[in-house]
GROMACS .gro file of C-alpha atoms in nm:
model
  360
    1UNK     CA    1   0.000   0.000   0.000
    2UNK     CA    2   0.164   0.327  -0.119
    3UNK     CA    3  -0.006   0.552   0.096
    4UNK     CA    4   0.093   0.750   0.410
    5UNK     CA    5   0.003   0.538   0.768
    6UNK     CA    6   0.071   0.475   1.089
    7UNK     CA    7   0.019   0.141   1.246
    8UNK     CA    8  -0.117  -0.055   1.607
    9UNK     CA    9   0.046  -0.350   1.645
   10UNK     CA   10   0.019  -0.625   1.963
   11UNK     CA   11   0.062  -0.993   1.962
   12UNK     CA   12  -0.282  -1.075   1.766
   13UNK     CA   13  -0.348  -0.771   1.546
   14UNK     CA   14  -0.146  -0.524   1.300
   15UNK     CA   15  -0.421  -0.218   1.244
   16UNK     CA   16  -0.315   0.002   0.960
   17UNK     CA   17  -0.467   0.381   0.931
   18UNK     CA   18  -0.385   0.640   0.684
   19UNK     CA   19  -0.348   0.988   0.724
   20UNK     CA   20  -0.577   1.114   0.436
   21UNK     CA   21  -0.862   0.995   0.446
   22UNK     CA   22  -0.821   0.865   0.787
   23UNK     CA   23  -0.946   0.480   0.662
   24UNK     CA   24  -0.891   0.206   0.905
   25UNK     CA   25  -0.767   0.065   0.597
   26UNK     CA   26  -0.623  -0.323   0.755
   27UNK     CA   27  -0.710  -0.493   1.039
   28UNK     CA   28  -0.426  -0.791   0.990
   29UNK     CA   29  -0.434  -1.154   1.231
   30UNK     CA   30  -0.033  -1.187   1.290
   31UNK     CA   31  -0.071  -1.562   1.325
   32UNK     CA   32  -0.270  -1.630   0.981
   33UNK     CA   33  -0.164  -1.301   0.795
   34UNK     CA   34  -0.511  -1.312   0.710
   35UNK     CA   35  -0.702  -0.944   0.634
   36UNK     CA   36  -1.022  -0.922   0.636
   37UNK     CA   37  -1.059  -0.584   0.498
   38UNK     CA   38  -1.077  -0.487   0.123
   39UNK     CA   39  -0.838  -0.322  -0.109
   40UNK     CA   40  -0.922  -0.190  -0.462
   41UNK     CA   41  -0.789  -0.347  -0.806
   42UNK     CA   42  -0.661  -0.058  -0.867
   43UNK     CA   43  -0.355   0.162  -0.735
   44UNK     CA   44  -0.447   0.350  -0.423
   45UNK     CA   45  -0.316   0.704  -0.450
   46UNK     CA   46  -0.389   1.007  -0.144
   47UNK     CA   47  -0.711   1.220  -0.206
   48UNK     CA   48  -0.489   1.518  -0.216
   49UNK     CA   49  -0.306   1.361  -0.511
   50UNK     CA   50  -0.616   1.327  -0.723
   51UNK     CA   51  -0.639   1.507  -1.044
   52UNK     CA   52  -0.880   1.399  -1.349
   53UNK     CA   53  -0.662   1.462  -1.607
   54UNK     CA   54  -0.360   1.306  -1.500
   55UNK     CA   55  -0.533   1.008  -1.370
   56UNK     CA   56  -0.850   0.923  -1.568
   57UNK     CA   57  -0.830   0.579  -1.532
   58UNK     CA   58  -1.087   0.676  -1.172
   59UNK     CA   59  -1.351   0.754  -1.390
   60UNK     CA   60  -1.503   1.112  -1.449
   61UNK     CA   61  -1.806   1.065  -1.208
   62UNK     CA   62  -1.814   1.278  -0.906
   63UNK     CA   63  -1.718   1.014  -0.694
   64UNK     CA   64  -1.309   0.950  -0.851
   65UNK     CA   65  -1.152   1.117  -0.600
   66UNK     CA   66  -1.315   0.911  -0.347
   67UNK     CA   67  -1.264   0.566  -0.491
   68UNK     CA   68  -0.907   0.673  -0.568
   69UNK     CA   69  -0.820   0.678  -0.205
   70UNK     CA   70  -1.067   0.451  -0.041
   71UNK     CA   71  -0.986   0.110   0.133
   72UNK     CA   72  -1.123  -0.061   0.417
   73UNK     CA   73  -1.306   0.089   0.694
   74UNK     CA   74  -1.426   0.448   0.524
   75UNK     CA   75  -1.591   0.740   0.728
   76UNK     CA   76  -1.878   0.865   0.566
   77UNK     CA   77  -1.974   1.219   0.712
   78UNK     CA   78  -2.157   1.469   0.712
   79UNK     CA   79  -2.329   1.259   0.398
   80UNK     CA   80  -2.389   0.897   0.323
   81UNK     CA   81  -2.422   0.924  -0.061
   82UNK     CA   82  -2.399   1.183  -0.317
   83UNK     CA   83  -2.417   1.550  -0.224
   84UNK     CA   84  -2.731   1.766  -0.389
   85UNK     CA   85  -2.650   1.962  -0.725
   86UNK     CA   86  -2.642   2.296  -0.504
   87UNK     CA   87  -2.376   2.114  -0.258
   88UNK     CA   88  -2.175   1.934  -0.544
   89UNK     CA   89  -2.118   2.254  -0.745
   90UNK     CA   90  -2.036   2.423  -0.388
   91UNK     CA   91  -1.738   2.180  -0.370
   92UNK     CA   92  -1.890   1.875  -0.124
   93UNK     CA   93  -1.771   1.533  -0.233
   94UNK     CA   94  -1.977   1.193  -0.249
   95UNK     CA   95  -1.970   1.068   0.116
   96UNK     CA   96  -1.892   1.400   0.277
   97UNK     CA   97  -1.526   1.569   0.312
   98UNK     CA   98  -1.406   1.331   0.590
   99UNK     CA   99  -1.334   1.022   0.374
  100UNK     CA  100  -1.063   1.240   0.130
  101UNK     CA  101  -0.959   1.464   0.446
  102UNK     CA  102  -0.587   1.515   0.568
  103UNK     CA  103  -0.582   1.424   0.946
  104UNK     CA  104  -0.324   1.544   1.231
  105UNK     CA  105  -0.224   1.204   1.390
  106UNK     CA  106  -0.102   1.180   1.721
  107UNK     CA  107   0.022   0.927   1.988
  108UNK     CA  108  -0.206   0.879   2.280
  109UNK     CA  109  -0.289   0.665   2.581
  110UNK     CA  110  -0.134   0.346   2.398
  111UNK     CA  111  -0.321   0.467   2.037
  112UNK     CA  112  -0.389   0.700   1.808
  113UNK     CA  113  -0.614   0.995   1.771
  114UNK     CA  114  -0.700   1.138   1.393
  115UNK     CA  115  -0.802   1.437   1.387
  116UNK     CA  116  -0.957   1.673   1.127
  117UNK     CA  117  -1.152   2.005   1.008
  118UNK     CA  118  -1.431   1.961   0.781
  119UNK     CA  119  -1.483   2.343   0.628
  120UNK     CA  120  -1.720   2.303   0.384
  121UNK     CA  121  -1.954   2.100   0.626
  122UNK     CA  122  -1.820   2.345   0.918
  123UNK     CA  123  -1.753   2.040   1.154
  124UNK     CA  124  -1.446   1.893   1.340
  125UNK     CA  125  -1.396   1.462   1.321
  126UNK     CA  126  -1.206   1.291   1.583
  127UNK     CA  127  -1.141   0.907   1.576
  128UNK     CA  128  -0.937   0.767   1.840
  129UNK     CA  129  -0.807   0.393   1.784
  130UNK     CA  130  -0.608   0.121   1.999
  131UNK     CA  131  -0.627  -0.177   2.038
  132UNK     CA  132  -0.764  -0.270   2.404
  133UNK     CA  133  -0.685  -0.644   2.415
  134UNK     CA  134  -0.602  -0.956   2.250
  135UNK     CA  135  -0.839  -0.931   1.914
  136UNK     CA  136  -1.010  -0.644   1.970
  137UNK     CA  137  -0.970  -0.298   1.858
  138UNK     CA  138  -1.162   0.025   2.027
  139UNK     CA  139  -1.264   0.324   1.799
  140UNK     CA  140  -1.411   0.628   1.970
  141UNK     CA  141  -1.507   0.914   1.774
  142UNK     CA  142  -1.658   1.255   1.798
  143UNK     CA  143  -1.863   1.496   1.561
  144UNK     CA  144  -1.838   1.876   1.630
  145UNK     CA  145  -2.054   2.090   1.472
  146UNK     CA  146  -1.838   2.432   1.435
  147UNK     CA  147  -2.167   2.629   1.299
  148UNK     CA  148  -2.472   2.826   1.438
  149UNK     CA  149  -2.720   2.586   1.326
  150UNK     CA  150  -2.875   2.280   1.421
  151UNK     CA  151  -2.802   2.050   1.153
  152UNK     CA  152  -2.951   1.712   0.998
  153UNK     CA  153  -2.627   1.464   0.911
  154UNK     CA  154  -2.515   1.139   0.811
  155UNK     CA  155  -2.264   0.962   0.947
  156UNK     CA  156  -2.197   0.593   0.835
  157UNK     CA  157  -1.899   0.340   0.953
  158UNK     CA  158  -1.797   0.213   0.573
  159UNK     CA  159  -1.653  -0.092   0.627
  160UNK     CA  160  -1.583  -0.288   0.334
  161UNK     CA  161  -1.452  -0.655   0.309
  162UNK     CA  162  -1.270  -0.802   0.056
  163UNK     CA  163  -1.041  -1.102  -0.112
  164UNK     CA  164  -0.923  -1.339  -0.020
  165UNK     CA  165  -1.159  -1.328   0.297
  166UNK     CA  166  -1.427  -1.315   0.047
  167UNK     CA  167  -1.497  -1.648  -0.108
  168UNK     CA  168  -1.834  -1.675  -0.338
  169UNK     CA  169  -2.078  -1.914  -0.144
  170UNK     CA  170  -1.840  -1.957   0.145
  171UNK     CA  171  -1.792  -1.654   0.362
  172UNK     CA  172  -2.088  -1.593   0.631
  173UNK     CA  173  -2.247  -1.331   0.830
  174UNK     CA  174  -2.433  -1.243   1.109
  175UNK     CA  175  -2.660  -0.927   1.173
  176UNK     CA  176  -2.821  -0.848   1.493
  177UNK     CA  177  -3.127  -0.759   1.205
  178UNK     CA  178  -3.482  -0.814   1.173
  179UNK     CA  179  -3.671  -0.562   0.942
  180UNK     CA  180  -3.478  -0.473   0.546
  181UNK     CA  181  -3.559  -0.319   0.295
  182UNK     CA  182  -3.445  -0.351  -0.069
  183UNK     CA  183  -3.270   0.019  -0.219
  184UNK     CA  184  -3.473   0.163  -0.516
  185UNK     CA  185  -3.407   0.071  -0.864
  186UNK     CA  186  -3.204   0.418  -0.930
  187UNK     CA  187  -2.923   0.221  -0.774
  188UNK     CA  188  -2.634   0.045  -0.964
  189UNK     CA  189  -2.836   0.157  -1.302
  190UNK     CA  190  -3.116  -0.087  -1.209
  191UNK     CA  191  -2.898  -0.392  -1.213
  192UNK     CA  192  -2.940  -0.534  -0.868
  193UNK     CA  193  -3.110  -0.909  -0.867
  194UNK     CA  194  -3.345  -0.828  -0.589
  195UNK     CA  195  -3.698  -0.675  -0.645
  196UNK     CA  196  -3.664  -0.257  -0.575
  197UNK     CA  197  -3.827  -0.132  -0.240
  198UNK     CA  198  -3.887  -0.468  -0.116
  199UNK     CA  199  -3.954  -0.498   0.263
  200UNK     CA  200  -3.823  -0.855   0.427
  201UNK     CA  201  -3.681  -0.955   0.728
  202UNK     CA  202  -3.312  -1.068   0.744
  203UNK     CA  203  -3.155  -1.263   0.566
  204UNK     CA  204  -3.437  -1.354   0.251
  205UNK     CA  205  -3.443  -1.088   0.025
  206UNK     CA  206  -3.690  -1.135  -0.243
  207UNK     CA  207  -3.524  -1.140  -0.652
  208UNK     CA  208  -3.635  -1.056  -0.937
  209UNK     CA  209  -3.674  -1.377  -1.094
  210UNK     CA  210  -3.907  -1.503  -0.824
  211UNK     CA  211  -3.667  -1.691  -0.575
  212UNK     CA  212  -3.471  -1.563  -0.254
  213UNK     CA  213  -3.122  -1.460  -0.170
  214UNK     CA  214  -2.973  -1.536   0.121
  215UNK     CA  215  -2.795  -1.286   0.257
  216UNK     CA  216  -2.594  -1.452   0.527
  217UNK     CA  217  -2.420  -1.655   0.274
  218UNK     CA  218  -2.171  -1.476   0.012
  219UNK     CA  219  -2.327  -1.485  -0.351
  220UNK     CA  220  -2.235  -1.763  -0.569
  221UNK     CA  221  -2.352  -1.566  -0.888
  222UNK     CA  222  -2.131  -1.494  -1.147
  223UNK     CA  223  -2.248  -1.105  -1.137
  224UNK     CA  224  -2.460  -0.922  -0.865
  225UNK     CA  225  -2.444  -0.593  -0.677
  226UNK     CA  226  -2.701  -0.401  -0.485
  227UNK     CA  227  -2.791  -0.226  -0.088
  228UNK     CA  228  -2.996  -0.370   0.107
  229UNK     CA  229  -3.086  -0.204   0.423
  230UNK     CA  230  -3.110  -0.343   0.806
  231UNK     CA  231  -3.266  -0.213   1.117
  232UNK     CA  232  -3.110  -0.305   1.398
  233UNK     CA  233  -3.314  -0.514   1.686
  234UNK     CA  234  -3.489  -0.255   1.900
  235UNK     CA  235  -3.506  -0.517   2.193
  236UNK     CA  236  -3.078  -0.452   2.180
  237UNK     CA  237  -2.888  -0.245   2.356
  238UNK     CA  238  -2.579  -0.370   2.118
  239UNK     CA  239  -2.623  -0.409   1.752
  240UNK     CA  240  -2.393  -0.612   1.592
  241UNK     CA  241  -2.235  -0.789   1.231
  242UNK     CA  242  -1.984  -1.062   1.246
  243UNK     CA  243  -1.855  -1.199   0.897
  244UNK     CA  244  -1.670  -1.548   0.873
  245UNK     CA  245  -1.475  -1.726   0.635
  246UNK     CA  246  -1.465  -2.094   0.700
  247UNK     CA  247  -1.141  -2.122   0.456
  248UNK     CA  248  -0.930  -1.888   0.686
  249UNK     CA  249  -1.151  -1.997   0.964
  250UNK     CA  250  -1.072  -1.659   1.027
  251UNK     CA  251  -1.369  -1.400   1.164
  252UNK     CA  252  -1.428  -1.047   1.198
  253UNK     CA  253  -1.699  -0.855   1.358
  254UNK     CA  254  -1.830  -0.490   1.487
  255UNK     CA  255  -2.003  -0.397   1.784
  256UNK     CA  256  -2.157  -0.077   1.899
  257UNK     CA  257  -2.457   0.099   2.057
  258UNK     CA  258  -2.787   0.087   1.867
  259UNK     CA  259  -2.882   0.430   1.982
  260UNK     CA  260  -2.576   0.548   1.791
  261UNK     CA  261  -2.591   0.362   1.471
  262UNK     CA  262  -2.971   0.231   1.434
  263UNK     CA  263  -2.902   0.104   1.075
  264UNK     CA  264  -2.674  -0.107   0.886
  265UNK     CA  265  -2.633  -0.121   0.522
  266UNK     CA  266  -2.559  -0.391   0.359
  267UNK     CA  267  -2.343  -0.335   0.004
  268UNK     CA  268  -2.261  -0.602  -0.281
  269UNK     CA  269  -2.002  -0.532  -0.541
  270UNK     CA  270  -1.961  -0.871  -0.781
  271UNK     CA  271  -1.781  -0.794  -1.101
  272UNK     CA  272  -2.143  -0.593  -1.181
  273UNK     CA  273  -2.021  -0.224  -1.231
  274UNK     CA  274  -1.862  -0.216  -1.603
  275UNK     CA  275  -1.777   0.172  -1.526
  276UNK     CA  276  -1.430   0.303  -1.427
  277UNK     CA  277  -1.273   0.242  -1.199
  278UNK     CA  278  -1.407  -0.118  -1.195
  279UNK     CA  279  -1.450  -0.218  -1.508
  280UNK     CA  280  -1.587  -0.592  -1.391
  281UNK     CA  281  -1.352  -0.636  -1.129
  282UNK     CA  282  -1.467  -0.539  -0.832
  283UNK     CA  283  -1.591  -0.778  -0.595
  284UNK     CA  284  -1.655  -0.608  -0.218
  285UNK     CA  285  -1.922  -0.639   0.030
  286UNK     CA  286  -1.951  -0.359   0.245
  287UNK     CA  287  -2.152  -0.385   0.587
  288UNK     CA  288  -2.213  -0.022   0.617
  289UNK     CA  289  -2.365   0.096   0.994
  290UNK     CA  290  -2.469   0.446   1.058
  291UNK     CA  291  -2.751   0.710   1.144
  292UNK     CA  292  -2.890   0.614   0.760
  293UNK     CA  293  -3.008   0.298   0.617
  294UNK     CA  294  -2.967   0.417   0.250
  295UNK     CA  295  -2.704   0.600  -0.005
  296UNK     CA  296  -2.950   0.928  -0.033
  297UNK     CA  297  -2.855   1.286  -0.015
  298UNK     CA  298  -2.908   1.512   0.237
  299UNK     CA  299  -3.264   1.605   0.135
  300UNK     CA  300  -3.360   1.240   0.064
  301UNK     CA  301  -3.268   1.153   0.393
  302UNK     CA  302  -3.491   1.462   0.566
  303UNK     CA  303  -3.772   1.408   0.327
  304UNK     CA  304  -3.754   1.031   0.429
  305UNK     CA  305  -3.789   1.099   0.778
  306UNK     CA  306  -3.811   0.752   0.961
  307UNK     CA  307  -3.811   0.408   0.807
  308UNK     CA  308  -3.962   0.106   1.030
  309UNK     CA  309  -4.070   0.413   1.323
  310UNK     CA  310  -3.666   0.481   1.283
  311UNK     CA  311  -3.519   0.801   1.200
  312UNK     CA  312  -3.291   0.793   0.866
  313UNK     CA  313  -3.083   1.114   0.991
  314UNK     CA  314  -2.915   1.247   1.294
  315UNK     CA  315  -2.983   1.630   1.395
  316UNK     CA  316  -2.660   1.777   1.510
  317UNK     CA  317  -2.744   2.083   1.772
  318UNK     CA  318  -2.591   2.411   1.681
  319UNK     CA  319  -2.184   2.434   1.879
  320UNK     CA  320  -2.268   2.088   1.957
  321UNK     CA  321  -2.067   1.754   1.936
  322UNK     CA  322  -2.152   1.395   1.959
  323UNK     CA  323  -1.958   1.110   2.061
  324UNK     CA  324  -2.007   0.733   1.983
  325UNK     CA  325  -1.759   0.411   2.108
  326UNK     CA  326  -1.726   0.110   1.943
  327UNK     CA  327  -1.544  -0.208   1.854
  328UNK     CA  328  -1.378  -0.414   1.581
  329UNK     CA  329  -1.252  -0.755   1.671
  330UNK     CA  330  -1.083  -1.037   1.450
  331UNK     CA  331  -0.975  -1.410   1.600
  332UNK     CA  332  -0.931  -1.750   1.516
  333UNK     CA  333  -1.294  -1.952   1.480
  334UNK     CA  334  -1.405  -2.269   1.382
  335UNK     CA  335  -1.778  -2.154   1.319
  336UNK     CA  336  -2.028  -1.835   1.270
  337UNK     CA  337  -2.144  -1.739   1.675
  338UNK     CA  338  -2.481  -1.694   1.694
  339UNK     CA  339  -2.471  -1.441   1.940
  340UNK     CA  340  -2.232  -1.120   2.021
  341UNK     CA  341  -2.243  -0.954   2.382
  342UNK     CA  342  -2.063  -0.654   2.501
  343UNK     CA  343  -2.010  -0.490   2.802
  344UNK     CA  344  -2.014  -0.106   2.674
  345UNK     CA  345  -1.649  -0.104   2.715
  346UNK     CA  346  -1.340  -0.351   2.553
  347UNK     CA  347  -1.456  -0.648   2.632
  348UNK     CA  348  -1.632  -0.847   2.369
  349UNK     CA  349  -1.784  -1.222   2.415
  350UNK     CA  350  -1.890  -1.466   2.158
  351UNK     CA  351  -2.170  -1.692   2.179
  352UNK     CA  352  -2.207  -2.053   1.973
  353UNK     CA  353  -2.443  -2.315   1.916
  354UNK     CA  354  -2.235  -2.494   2.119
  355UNK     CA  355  -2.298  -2.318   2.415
  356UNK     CA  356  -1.923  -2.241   2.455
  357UNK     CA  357  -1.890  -1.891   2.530
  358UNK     CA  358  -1.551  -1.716   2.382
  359UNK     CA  359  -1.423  -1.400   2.547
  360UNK     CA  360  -1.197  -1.144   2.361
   0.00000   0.00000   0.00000
């Protein structure tokens, strides 16, 4: 990876984070070298770097800078999606400024804390990472809003998995999910297999042609891509996804607070987008959670409101901040749990069929 980082390292993990962008861009287990996280086909270069002419192999959509530098675990803020016309020709990329900002990194209480100013969206973004024990990583991060105004924002958790974690009809995952919904047929250029605007309940999503997919197993198609989106249980006071790959029988998982991130999206990316970047190649699957359950822009997500009696937007008070703590964690697993449990704090157990609990 050509890209300025810094990296956490103890006896189980290696966590890689860049300065621009700020991506938790590799979560590495030392004792498999396995890394769950994804990494494009294409060269990474830094956001700064960008320029369409000398580098139009990104595509000329508004979103090239962004997939230039992207890898990972992507911050999404103060938008989860495209900006409006008004805000794109006012200079606010796809996803918000934070995912192509330069941060100030700094060593602190056995971590690191990235910090940046968002101008355009008149915020401040603070993510502080370190890895608390054997498998598990903390991440706590805080929104300021520098402006007078109350203000309606997104703010997703864009983490994206990829080869050769991924395996077509192998790798599994668990949501802590009941009620989905299917993204409208705007997305992807109408390609997706699954029928548009479709509500289910996780993991049968209803396709096109009739039959079901099954969510919690990876695809087996030759070409597929879509959102789906996933409202975390409301009986939970921790919402959770775990992903596992019974090849590596390696796993890795998130946990946080469902009154911080009420939604999770759920992203597929198999060799379906012909466009640049891409072209065919891509193959990602991004388990998205945040304060939105769909790509939309800012006055999509207002007008939308609430999906499932949930709002699809946080209001940010005027000189206020917000903070929200949560967890990654990767180990060594012979199965899927069936259960994650947390105790607010570092410590994460895992629950299986087996009845074996397994504490990180």
């Amino acid at each position: 990876m050509n890209r300025r980082a810094v990296e956490l390292e103890d006896d189980t993990l290696v966590v890689t984070l860049t300065e621009e962008g700020g991506h938790i861009a590799s979560i590495r287990h030392k004792a498999t070298g396995v890394d769950p996280m994804w990494a494009p086909t294409w060269p990474s270069i830094e956001p700064s770097e960008f320029n369409g002419e000398k580098y139009p192999g990104f595509g000329g959509s508004n979103e090239a800078r962004l997939v230039a530098g992207m890898l990972g675990h992507m911050i999404c803020l103060d938008l989860f999606g495209a900006p409006t016309p008004e805000e794109a020709a006012a200079g606010m990329p796809v996803h918000g400024e934070a995912a192509t900002a330069r941060y100030d990194v700094e060593a602190s209480d056995g971590g690191v804390v990235l910090d940046t100013s968002l101008p355009l969206a008149e915020m401040r973004f603070t993510r502080k990472v370190r890895l608390a024990s054997q498998g598990v990583v903390s991440i706590c991060e805080a929104v300021e809003n520098l402006s007078c105004t109350d203000r309606p924002i997104a703010w997703t958790q864009h983490v994206t998995l990829g080869k050769p974690f991924l395996e077509p009809g192998l790798t599994q995952f668990l949501l802590s999910a009941k009620s989905s919904r299917v993204i409208g047929a705007q997305f992807n250029e109408g390609l997706g297999l699954c029928v548009p605007d479709a509500d289910f309940d996780w993991p049968h999503a209803p396709r096109r042609d009739s039959g079901e997919d099954d969510l919690s197993i990876l695809t087996s198609e030759p070409h597929s891509g879509g959102m789906t989106a996933h409202q975390m249980d409301r009986a939970r006071q921790h919402a959770y996804f775990v992903a596992w790959s019974p090849s590596s029988r390696i796993l890795i998982g998130y946990v946080w607070r469902r009154e911080d991130f009420p939604w999770l999206a759920r992203w597929e990316e198999n060799h379906l987008r012909s466009w640049a970047p891409w072209n065919g190649e891509g193959f990602a699957l991004g388990l998205e959670f945040g304060v939105s359950p769909f790509v939309e822009n800012r006055r999509e997500i207002v007008q939308r409101a609430t999906m499932f009696d949930t709002p699809t937007f946080r209001w940010l008070g005027a000189r206020a901040t917000y903070s929200a703590h949560y967890c990654a964690f990767v180990r060594a697993a012979d199965a899927l749990p069936s259960a994650v449990e947390w105790d607010g704090a570092t410590n994460v157990t895992l629950r299986f069929e087996d009845s074996e609990e397994h504490s990180l």
